[in-house]
DNA sequence: TGTACATCAGTGAACGCGCGTTCACTGATGTAC
DNA sequence: TGTACATCAGTGAACGCGCGTTCACTGATGTAC
């Protein structure tokens, strides 16, 4: 991290961003609950009172990062879906992107899913979830016959990717020279298996 | 929780268990990081120094519960596997049992997976993971052609169940009158889809 | 361009809090004779 | 069965710690004239 020299009393310029960056580093180093406002201030070379000019309180900083997580995820998943016209390919690309995002942006991922943020206190988090669903539903509808089935397909694929991401993070994928490649492969495989399953059911009915 | 009346200075009798129970309640009420030794002592009506007669430190208490989690999981999964002879049925029963365990024993599940216990400091936790793999591998080998494929099948099924369990816990399964039933159904469905996928691959080769 | 002033992002000291851990101790329990 | 004693699960006081939050303040920056 670049430490800008700064005379005492001078304005920082971009403290909000610097604090968020420090928070991400802390979570990356220490896990979902490794963030403290105090340590973030130390790293930003700023007094402990300074953050309150930018955030209402400790949790507001985390919530801001959680929102960033959902925004970044949305961008990545949009990209994944845009990479092909094939609905099955889009879903499996989504699954792989999910695992990749969790691996590459561990800290953001941890904050959004494991930091124990109160969703009632931060309603913007719930909205973000809705946006993700709206992104995926049209894709799933090209495979599943109705909204209910389509939603279940999305949930199954996303949950599977989520589980693989967590297992990957916790080193539960067993000994493997490239654990991430394995996780991504399994995510894709599971997504395709689910799509096939839904198609078979549709054909059977 | 039953509060036993006890004169001050008297021996408690079963403090170890009482503290573990209090810890579980705390985690159930407040989430994976809601446990503090201090609050557990308060609930057990015992001084803050008392736990150190039974546990080396705070984390040792959590580790003890994590071990209990793995033991209980093992028992449940054994039962699930014993419920049928059919390998596909065994795997899907395992997946359902995984989701059910997470739902019914939320606190144990949280402690084992989200409390951030240091696995190097508590090697017994890693052993427990191995035991689970040993339980499932023979089942998977009846479907997959080799150890590697079998292990991947297990991981895919378990990870999917894990993700569904987490989504269920966090209320991400969407509006549903019986979210648990939906999670279990999806876990079973995913497991069967994976089995079919592996079989198709085997037939194709 | 120079000056007066409002704004606002910082400081640093202070507060209260709950936490985990330690220590010497005490009194109940179980055991040996 | 009764007594002497070792054991051991508790107590309560104390320690140091880092945390989040507040407050009055200060000095740099940007703006109006």
Short mmCIF file of N, CA and C (backbone and C1' of nucleotides) in Angstrom, two decimals, chain C residues 6-26:
data_model
loop_
_atom_site.label_atom_id
_atom_site.label_comp_id
_atom_site.label_asym_id
_atom_site.label_seq_id
_atom_site.Cartn_x
_atom_site.Cartn_y
_atom_site.Cartn_z
P DA C 6 -17.92 34.04 8.55
"O5'" DA C 6 -18.35 32.70 7.81
"C5'" DA C 6 -18.96 32.79 6.51
"C4'" DA C 6 -18.86 31.45 5.82
"C3'" DA C 6 -19.33 30.26 6.67
"O3'" DA C 6 -20.05 29.37 5.84
"C1'" DA C 6 -17.05 29.96 6.05
P DT C 7 -20.66 28.02 6.48
"O5'" DT C 7 -19.59 26.96 5.97
"C5'" DT C 7 -19.18 27.01 4.60
"C4'" DT C 7 -18.17 25.91 4.34
"C3'" DT C 7 -18.50 24.60 5.05
"O3'" DT C 7 -18.30 23.53 4.13
"C1'" DT C 7 -16.29 25.25 5.55
P DC C 8 -19.00 22.09 4.43
"O5'" DC C 8 -17.77 21.10 4.21
"C5'" DC C 8 -16.48 21.61 3.85
"C4'" DC C 8 -15.39 20.84 4.58
"C3'" DC C 8 -15.89 19.65 5.42
"O3'" DC C 8 -14.88 18.68 5.39
"C1'" DC C 8 -14.67 21.05 6.77
P DA C 9 -15.25 17.16 4.99
"O5'" DA C 9 -13.83 16.46 4.98
"C5'" DA C 9 -12.76 17.09 4.27
"C4'" DA C 9 -11.47 16.93 5.06
"C3'" DA C 9 -11.30 15.56 5.73
"O3'" DA C 9 -9.92 15.22 5.72
"C1'" DA C 9 -11.29 17.24 7.38
P DG C 10 -9.44 13.78 6.05
"O5'" DG C 10 -8.17 14.11 6.95
"C5'" DG C 10 -8.10 13.62 8.27
"C4'" DG C 10 -7.54 14.74 9.14
"C3'" DG C 10 -7.24 14.34 10.58
"O3'" DG C 10 -5.93 13.83 10.69
"C1'" DG C 10 -8.37 16.43 10.50
P DT C 11 -5.52 13.02 11.99
"O5'" DT C 11 -5.49 14.12 13.12
"C5'" DT C 11 -4.48 15.13 13.12
"C4'" DT C 11 -4.57 15.94 14.41
"C3'" DT C 11 -4.21 15.13 15.66
"O3'" DT C 11 -3.24 15.85 16.40
"C1'" DT C 11 -6.35 16.16 15.91
P DG C 12 -2.11 14.99 17.16
"O5'" DG C 12 -2.66 14.91 18.65
"C5'" DG C 12 -3.01 16.12 19.32
"C4'" DG C 12 -3.89 15.81 20.51
"C3'" DG C 12 -3.55 14.49 21.22
"O3'" DG C 12 -3.85 14.65 22.60
"C1'" DG C 12 -5.75 14.45 20.61
P DA C 13 -2.82 14.37 23.75
"O5'" DA C 13 -3.73 14.68 25.00
"C5'" DA C 13 -4.67 15.75 24.94
"C4'" DA C 13 -6.02 15.32 25.48
"C3'" DA C 13 -5.94 14.20 26.53
"O3'" DA C 13 -6.68 14.60 27.67
"C1'" DA C 13 -7.58 13.69 24.93
P DA C 14 -6.52 13.83 29.09
"O5'" DA C 14 -8.02 13.43 29.36
"C5'" DA C 14 -9.08 14.20 28.79
"C4'" DA C 14 -10.29 13.31 28.62
"C3'" DA C 14 -10.36 12.17 29.63
"O3'" DA C 14 -11.42 12.41 30.54
"C1'" DA C 14 -10.94 11.47 27.42
P DC C 15 -11.81 11.39 31.71
"O5'" DC C 15 -12.93 10.48 31.04
"C5'" DC C 15 -14.05 11.10 30.40
"C4'" DC C 15 -14.95 9.99 29.88
"C3'" DC C 15 -14.97 8.78 30.80
"O3'" DC C 15 -16.22 8.74 31.49
"C1'" DC C 15 -14.66 8.15 28.49
P DG C 16 -16.44 7.68 32.67
"O5'" DG C 16 -17.05 6.46 31.87
"C5'" DG C 16 -17.98 6.67 30.82
"C4'" DG C 16 -18.23 5.34 30.16
"C3'" DG C 16 -18.31 4.17 31.15
"O3'" DG C 16 -19.40 3.34 30.81
"C1'" DG C 16 -16.62 3.75 29.55
P DC C 17 -19.72 2.09 31.68
"O5'" DC C 17 -19.29 0.94 30.69
"C5'" DC C 17 -19.67 1.05 29.30
"C4'" DC C 17 -18.98 -0.08 28.57
"C3'" DC C 17 -18.92 -1.35 29.40
"O3'" DC C 17 -19.89 -2.25 28.91
"C1'" DC C 17 -16.83 -0.87 28.27
P DG C 18 -20.27 -3.52 29.79
"O5'" DG C 18 -19.53 -4.69 29.02
"C5'" DG C 18 -19.50 -4.73 27.61
"C4'" DG C 18 -18.39 -5.65 27.23
"C3'" DG C 18 -18.35 -6.93 28.07
"O3'" DG C 18 -18.36 -8.04 27.20
"C1'" DG C 18 -16.22 -5.83 28.09
P DC C 19 -18.23 -9.50 27.67
"O5'" DC C 19 -16.71 -9.81 27.35
"C5'" DC C 19 -16.21 -9.54 26.03
"C4'" DC C 19 -14.71 -9.62 26.07
"C3'" DC C 19 -14.20 -10.88 26.76
"O3'" DC C 19 -14.00 -11.87 25.79
"C1'" DC C 19 -12.93 -8.92 27.38
P DG C 20 -13.86 -13.35 26.29
"O5'" DG C 20 -12.33 -13.47 26.66
"C5'" DG C 20 -11.36 -13.23 25.67
"C4'" DG C 20 -9.97 -13.33 26.27
"C3'" DG C 20 -9.70 -14.66 26.98
"O3'" DG C 20 -8.39 -15.08 26.63
"C1'" DG C 20 -9.40 -12.85 28.50
P DT C 21 -7.84 -16.48 27.07
"O5'" DT C 21 -6.97 -16.12 28.35
"C5'" DT C 21 -6.11 -14.98 28.30
"C4'" DT C 21 -5.49 -14.74 29.66
"C3'" DT C 21 -5.23 -16.00 30.49
"O3'" DT C 21 -3.82 -16.08 30.72
"C1'" DT C 21 -6.21 -14.28 31.80
P DT C 22 -3.20 -17.28 31.60
"O5'" DT C 22 -3.01 -16.61 33.03
"C5'" DT C 22 -2.14 -15.49 33.20
"C4'" DT C 22 -2.06 -15.16 34.69
"C3'" DT C 22 -2.07 -16.40 35.55
"O3'" DT C 22 -0.75 -16.85 35.93
"C1'" DT C 22 -3.63 -14.75 36.36
P DC C 23 0.25 -16.31 37.11
"O5'" DC C 23 -0.59 -16.09 38.46
"C5'" DC C 23 -0.40 -14.85 39.18
"C4'" DC C 23 -1.21 -14.86 40.46
"C3'" DC C 23 -1.03 -16.13 41.29
"O3'" DC C 23 -0.13 -15.84 42.35
"C1'" DC C 23 -3.33 -15.43 41.18
P DA C 24 0.43 -16.99 43.36
"O5'" DA C 24 -0.45 -16.71 44.64
"C5'" DA C 24 -0.60 -15.37 45.13
"C4'" DA C 24 -1.79 -15.31 46.08
"C3'" DA C 24 -1.74 -16.35 47.21
"O3'" DA C 24 -2.25 -15.76 48.41
"C1'" DA C 24 -3.67 -16.69 45.92
P DC C 25 -2.42 -16.61 49.79
"O5'" DC C 25 -3.92 -17.15 49.64
"C5'" DC C 25 -5.00 -16.36 50.14
"C4'" DC C 25 -6.32 -17.06 49.86
"C3'" DC C 25 -6.49 -18.43 50.50
"O3'" DC C 25 -6.82 -18.40 51.92
"C1'" DC C 25 -7.44 -18.33 48.30
P DT C 26 -8.29 -17.87 52.45
"O5'" DT C 26 -9.42 -18.80 51.80
"C5'" DT C 26 -10.71 -18.22 51.53
"C4'" DT C 26 -11.70 -19.30 51.14
"C3'" DT C 26 -11.94 -20.35 52.22
"O3'" DT C 26 -13.30 -20.71 52.21
"C1'" DT C 26 -11.30 -21.40 50.25
#
